[in-house]
């Protein structure tokens, strides 16, 4: 039982994207002939004398489950997350879901400008509550930031606010009202006046305004004897700070002793941090800059305006556990893909292909060279019917059972060998896998070529009578789990 | 042996499991599906507590398990220690295990536990995953106001929808 569970959890299909992951924007979109060449190159790559473990290790960087892949319908190519360009489509606060306009993002330093803060103790989001004030004579209500998880309060750092909205603005006002900031502002004003006076008097001489030559001009300006010379300016009077008479210390510490000096830490770490904004990203094809993914820019809306996914253009390959049998047989095809793999014995593996398109798709499956196992694809070429409403489908054709692959069916026409089941836009085919070596994870490379007719008319060409054929070739790595 | 003594204003639902020697004070509410099992020793519950649904208060010790006043014990919590003080909150699935006690004004956070044998000092907050603790710096002044409103509401609404044990 446990081996069944193990092999079941290791079954998977990964799709390979042949991009190199670098910016190749000068490349033209790939045409059909180039695809054939790429296919030949890829086939060569696969037949190169690399053992499967090295190949696997290299390919893992470029293999993705189909849910992660995009598809550019302009280039008719698969795009992976490495070969798309991401750009922001909107900014919002994850806490208050407020959509922040792009202009405010920069000015607010990528943080929420409203009441969203993280608790300094437990990093949970803080809530504004109205409490009794500890300052004054009590009984006055004020707003504080409080954490519901660790019961931290902004009263612990002395933050109490008058109103419950616009906390960020009130914090800014608190910060700018401190004595250090006031002192700095008045110092700046004083020296600006000095500079103006000095440059006014020295304007005739040099016209220099560099601060390095300040001292020189201050001393020399007095020689000109103008009424508003710098020497006549009153000296600077401290706005807030009082000279405490402290002296410079003679006690210098060596650099190695620096660890012994107690460090109280940045006081800002005890303060609540603003919540950082989140971005919504839209993605473009790296080659033709066609938009592949475009989300709605509103935060609460999780839909997409444009959504070009690989699963909507390429067949999805899955491992079915059971398949519903047609009404004629009345039974259920069960216990598919549960045979444990052993060296030397042939196990049937069932893969189900699902066609997402509204047109027919011709699929051909080829196996890459593999030393670890021999794979026979019993049905190398088949046609997937288009996706349509359920009542439009014809009667199912349940073909060759697993016991007798060459039996002809009792129903209609000749049956394709190797097709286990066909329903709607899905076909399940059988592969016979004979492992040759023991391994933890057996992976079979399959080269899959899908061809379909483009049902949308070409914009440029005036000739709309011949729709173009689109051929997509990709490698899929099918993991089958452990081989005993 | 099972003596249940309910104060006149205590509100205990009928669909609870009450076993052993239990005394419940005035104003205390015991919601549905709570179990108060005085296995080896008595359980004494003070006044104005709110004991939510699925709470398990089990006394495995022979000494009494004493719960003070104005506590709030939320859903699925477990009290197995020797007792708790006043104005505590044991949040959802919080546990007071072993022989531990809680002081006053403590908060046992969601899915947090005390150590198996510790006397948690007053004003302690257990929170987080991985669990850590800190001491609250406010005096829990705003707790009673909200707690009393909660009590008032429950006393009004609970009897309308649940069968209540008549007080003796």
mmCIF file of C-alpha atoms in Angstrom, chain A residues 344-483:
data_model
loop_
_atom_site.group_PDB
_atom_site.id
_atom_site.type_symbol
_atom_site.label_atom_id
_atom_site.label_comp_id
_atom_site.label_asym_id
_atom_site.label_seq_id
_atom_site.Cartn_x
_atom_site.Cartn_y
_atom_site.Cartn_z
ATOM 1 C CA UNK A 344 12.687 -5.631 -16.197
ATOM 2 C CA UNK A 345 8.932 -5.778 -15.986
ATOM 3 C CA UNK A 346 6.729 -3.772 -18.256
ATOM 4 C CA UNK A 347 4.267 -1.505 -16.530
ATOM 5 C CA UNK A 348 1.494 0.331 -18.294
ATOM 6 C CA UNK A 349 1.438 4.054 -17.698
ATOM 7 C CA UNK A 350 -1.649 5.993 -18.671
ATOM 8 C CA UNK A 351 -1.377 9.622 -19.637
ATOM 9 C CA UNK A 352 -4.372 11.796 -20.308
ATOM 10 C CA UNK A 353 -4.151 14.683 -22.771
ATOM 11 C CA UNK A 354 -6.682 17.478 -22.565
ATOM 12 C CA UNK A 355 -7.242 19.854 -25.447
ATOM 13 C CA UNK A 356 -8.020 23.392 -24.328
ATOM 14 C CA UNK A 357 -8.672 24.846 -27.774
ATOM 15 C CA UNK A 358 -11.855 25.215 -29.723
ATOM 16 C CA UNK A 359 -10.222 23.559 -32.718
ATOM 17 C CA UNK A 360 -8.924 20.074 -33.263
ATOM 18 C CA UNK A 361 -5.369 19.422 -32.318
ATOM 19 C CA UNK A 362 -3.079 16.786 -33.801
ATOM 20 C CA UNK A 363 -0.671 15.471 -31.239
ATOM 21 C CA UNK A 364 2.368 13.336 -31.835
ATOM 22 C CA UNK A 365 4.350 11.874 -28.991
ATOM 23 C CA UNK A 366 7.960 10.759 -29.355
ATOM 24 C CA UNK A 367 10.194 9.425 -26.676
ATOM 25 C CA UNK A 368 13.627 10.830 -26.107
ATOM 26 C CA UNK A 369 16.623 8.596 -25.639
ATOM 27 C CA UNK A 370 16.760 7.207 -22.191
ATOM 28 C CA UNK A 371 19.094 4.608 -20.756
ATOM 29 C CA UNK A 372 17.183 4.040 -17.583
ATOM 30 C CA UNK A 373 14.057 2.737 -19.208
ATOM 31 C CA UNK A 374 12.602 1.662 -22.464
ATOM 32 C CA UNK A 375 9.332 3.251 -23.336
ATOM 33 C CA UNK A 376 6.921 2.213 -26.017
ATOM 34 C CA UNK A 377 4.342 4.720 -26.977
ATOM 35 C CA UNK A 378 1.499 2.608 -28.227
ATOM 36 C CA UNK A 379 -0.330 5.536 -29.756
ATOM 37 C CA UNK A 380 2.240 7.940 -31.142
ATOM 38 C CA UNK A 381 -0.157 10.034 -33.175
ATOM 39 C CA UNK A 382 -3.689 10.982 -32.390
ATOM 40 C CA UNK A 383 -6.133 13.807 -32.769
ATOM 41 C CA UNK A 384 -7.676 15.568 -29.846
ATOM 42 C CA UNK A 385 -11.215 16.766 -30.431
ATOM 43 C CA UNK A 386 -11.955 20.381 -29.652
ATOM 44 C CA UNK A 387 -13.318 21.673 -26.392
ATOM 45 C CA UNK A 388 -17.065 22.041 -26.607
ATOM 46 C CA UNK A 389 -20.171 21.680 -24.517
ATOM 47 C CA UNK A 390 -20.794 18.232 -23.131
ATOM 48 C CA UNK A 391 -23.978 17.605 -25.073
ATOM 49 C CA UNK A 392 -22.136 18.167 -28.344
ATOM 50 C CA UNK A 393 -19.837 15.203 -27.894
ATOM 51 C CA UNK A 394 -20.381 11.957 -29.755
ATOM 52 C CA UNK A 395 -20.704 8.637 -28.018
ATOM 53 C CA UNK A 396 -17.573 7.579 -26.224
ATOM 54 C CA UNK A 397 -15.331 5.067 -27.805
ATOM 55 C CA UNK A 398 -13.762 2.887 -25.231
ATOM 56 C CA UNK A 399 -11.103 1.079 -27.107
ATOM 57 C CA UNK A 400 -8.599 -1.594 -26.426
ATOM 58 C CA UNK A 401 -8.638 -2.769 -22.876
ATOM 59 C CA UNK A 402 -5.374 -3.183 -21.061
ATOM 60 C CA UNK A 403 -5.474 -6.947 -21.453
ATOM 61 C CA UNK A 404 -5.773 -7.149 -25.210
ATOM 62 C CA UNK A 405 -4.238 -4.174 -26.914
ATOM 63 C CA UNK A 406 -4.857 -5.451 -30.418
ATOM 64 C CA UNK A 407 -8.516 -6.371 -30.073
ATOM 65 C CA UNK A 408 -10.818 -4.569 -32.410
ATOM 66 C CA UNK A 409 -13.785 -2.957 -30.825
ATOM 67 C CA UNK A 410 -17.306 -4.107 -31.347
ATOM 68 C CA UNK A 411 -18.536 -0.662 -32.168
ATOM 69 C CA UNK A 412 -17.638 1.670 -34.930
ATOM 70 C CA UNK A 413 -14.681 1.609 -37.268
ATOM 71 C CA UNK A 414 -11.083 0.718 -36.712
ATOM 72 C CA UNK A 415 -9.682 1.517 -33.345
ATOM 73 C CA UNK A 416 -6.369 3.085 -32.617
ATOM 74 C CA UNK A 417 -4.111 0.828 -30.689
ATOM 75 C CA UNK A 418 -2.930 2.312 -27.426
ATOM 76 C CA UNK A 419 -5.759 4.745 -26.844
ATOM 77 C CA UNK A 420 -7.325 3.649 -23.610
ATOM 78 C CA UNK A 421 -10.117 6.093 -23.341
ATOM 79 C CA UNK A 422 -11.621 8.996 -25.152
ATOM 80 C CA UNK A 423 -14.124 11.427 -23.771
ATOM 81 C CA UNK A 424 -14.913 14.886 -24.995
ATOM 82 C CA UNK A 425 -11.700 16.751 -25.464
ATOM 83 C CA UNK A 426 -9.576 14.238 -23.581
ATOM 84 C CA UNK A 427 -7.711 11.187 -24.732
ATOM 85 C CA UNK A 428 -5.920 8.748 -22.481
ATOM 86 C CA UNK A 429 -3.056 6.856 -24.049
ATOM 87 C CA UNK A 430 -0.961 4.046 -22.745
ATOM 88 C CA UNK A 431 2.795 3.861 -22.573
ATOM 89 C CA UNK A 432 4.572 0.635 -21.803
ATOM 90 C CA UNK A 433 7.528 1.396 -19.598
ATOM 91 C CA UNK A 434 10.221 -1.192 -18.948
ATOM 92 C CA UNK A 435 12.752 0.159 -16.486
ATOM 93 C CA UNK A 436 16.286 -1.065 -16.897
ATOM 94 C CA UNK A 437 17.842 0.260 -13.695
ATOM 95 C CA UNK A 438 16.881 0.986 -10.155
ATOM 96 C CA UNK A 439 16.396 4.617 -9.420
ATOM 97 C CA UNK A 440 14.709 6.893 -6.910
ATOM 98 C CA UNK A 441 12.928 8.880 -9.526
ATOM 99 C CA UNK A 442 12.384 7.716 -13.062
ATOM 100 C CA UNK A 443 11.834 10.546 -15.500
ATOM 101 C CA UNK A 444 10.960 9.987 -19.128
ATOM 102 C CA UNK A 445 11.416 12.775 -21.641
ATOM 103 C CA UNK A 446 8.686 13.012 -24.208
ATOM 104 C CA UNK A 447 8.764 15.234 -27.221
ATOM 105 C CA UNK A 448 5.270 16.408 -27.975
ATOM 106 C CA UNK A 449 4.263 18.197 -31.131
ATOM 107 C CA UNK A 450 0.864 19.818 -31.360
ATOM 108 C CA UNK A 451 -0.547 21.164 -34.551
ATOM 109 C CA UNK A 452 -3.717 23.116 -34.915
ATOM 110 C CA UNK A 453 -5.261 25.529 -37.312
ATOM 111 C CA UNK A 454 -5.460 29.088 -36.191
ATOM 112 C CA UNK A 455 -9.127 29.950 -35.966
ATOM 113 C CA UNK A 456 -8.573 33.656 -35.690
ATOM 114 C CA UNK A 457 -8.081 35.500 -38.964
ATOM 115 C CA UNK A 458 -4.729 37.118 -39.580
ATOM 116 C CA UNK A 459 -4.853 40.864 -39.208
ATOM 117 C CA UNK A 460 -2.212 41.731 -41.775
ATOM 118 C CA UNK A 461 -2.927 39.392 -44.610
ATOM 119 C CA UNK A 462 -5.855 40.063 -46.827
ATOM 120 C CA UNK A 463 -6.110 36.396 -47.596
ATOM 121 C CA UNK A 464 -8.405 35.010 -44.886
ATOM 122 C CA UNK A 465 -9.312 31.816 -46.661
ATOM 123 C CA UNK A 466 -6.261 29.832 -45.571
ATOM 124 C CA UNK A 467 -5.856 29.870 -41.826
ATOM 125 C CA UNK A 468 -2.324 29.277 -40.766
ATOM 126 C CA UNK A 469 -1.122 26.133 -39.107
ATOM 127 C CA UNK A 470 0.466 26.581 -35.744
ATOM 128 C CA UNK A 471 2.937 23.948 -34.629
ATOM 129 C CA UNK A 472 4.146 23.817 -31.053
ATOM 130 C CA UNK A 473 6.877 21.456 -30.068
ATOM 131 C CA UNK A 474 7.905 21.032 -26.501
ATOM 132 C CA UNK A 475 9.544 18.532 -24.243
ATOM 133 C CA UNK A 476 7.696 17.157 -21.289
ATOM 134 C CA UNK A 477 9.411 15.301 -18.487
ATOM 135 C CA UNK A 478 7.181 12.644 -17.034
ATOM 136 C CA UNK A 479 8.154 11.538 -13.538
ATOM 137 C CA UNK A 480 7.064 8.077 -12.611
ATOM 138 C CA UNK A 481 8.479 7.666 -9.160
ATOM 139 C CA UNK A 482 10.595 4.959 -7.676
ATOM 140 C CA UNK A 483 11.845 1.887 -9.474
#
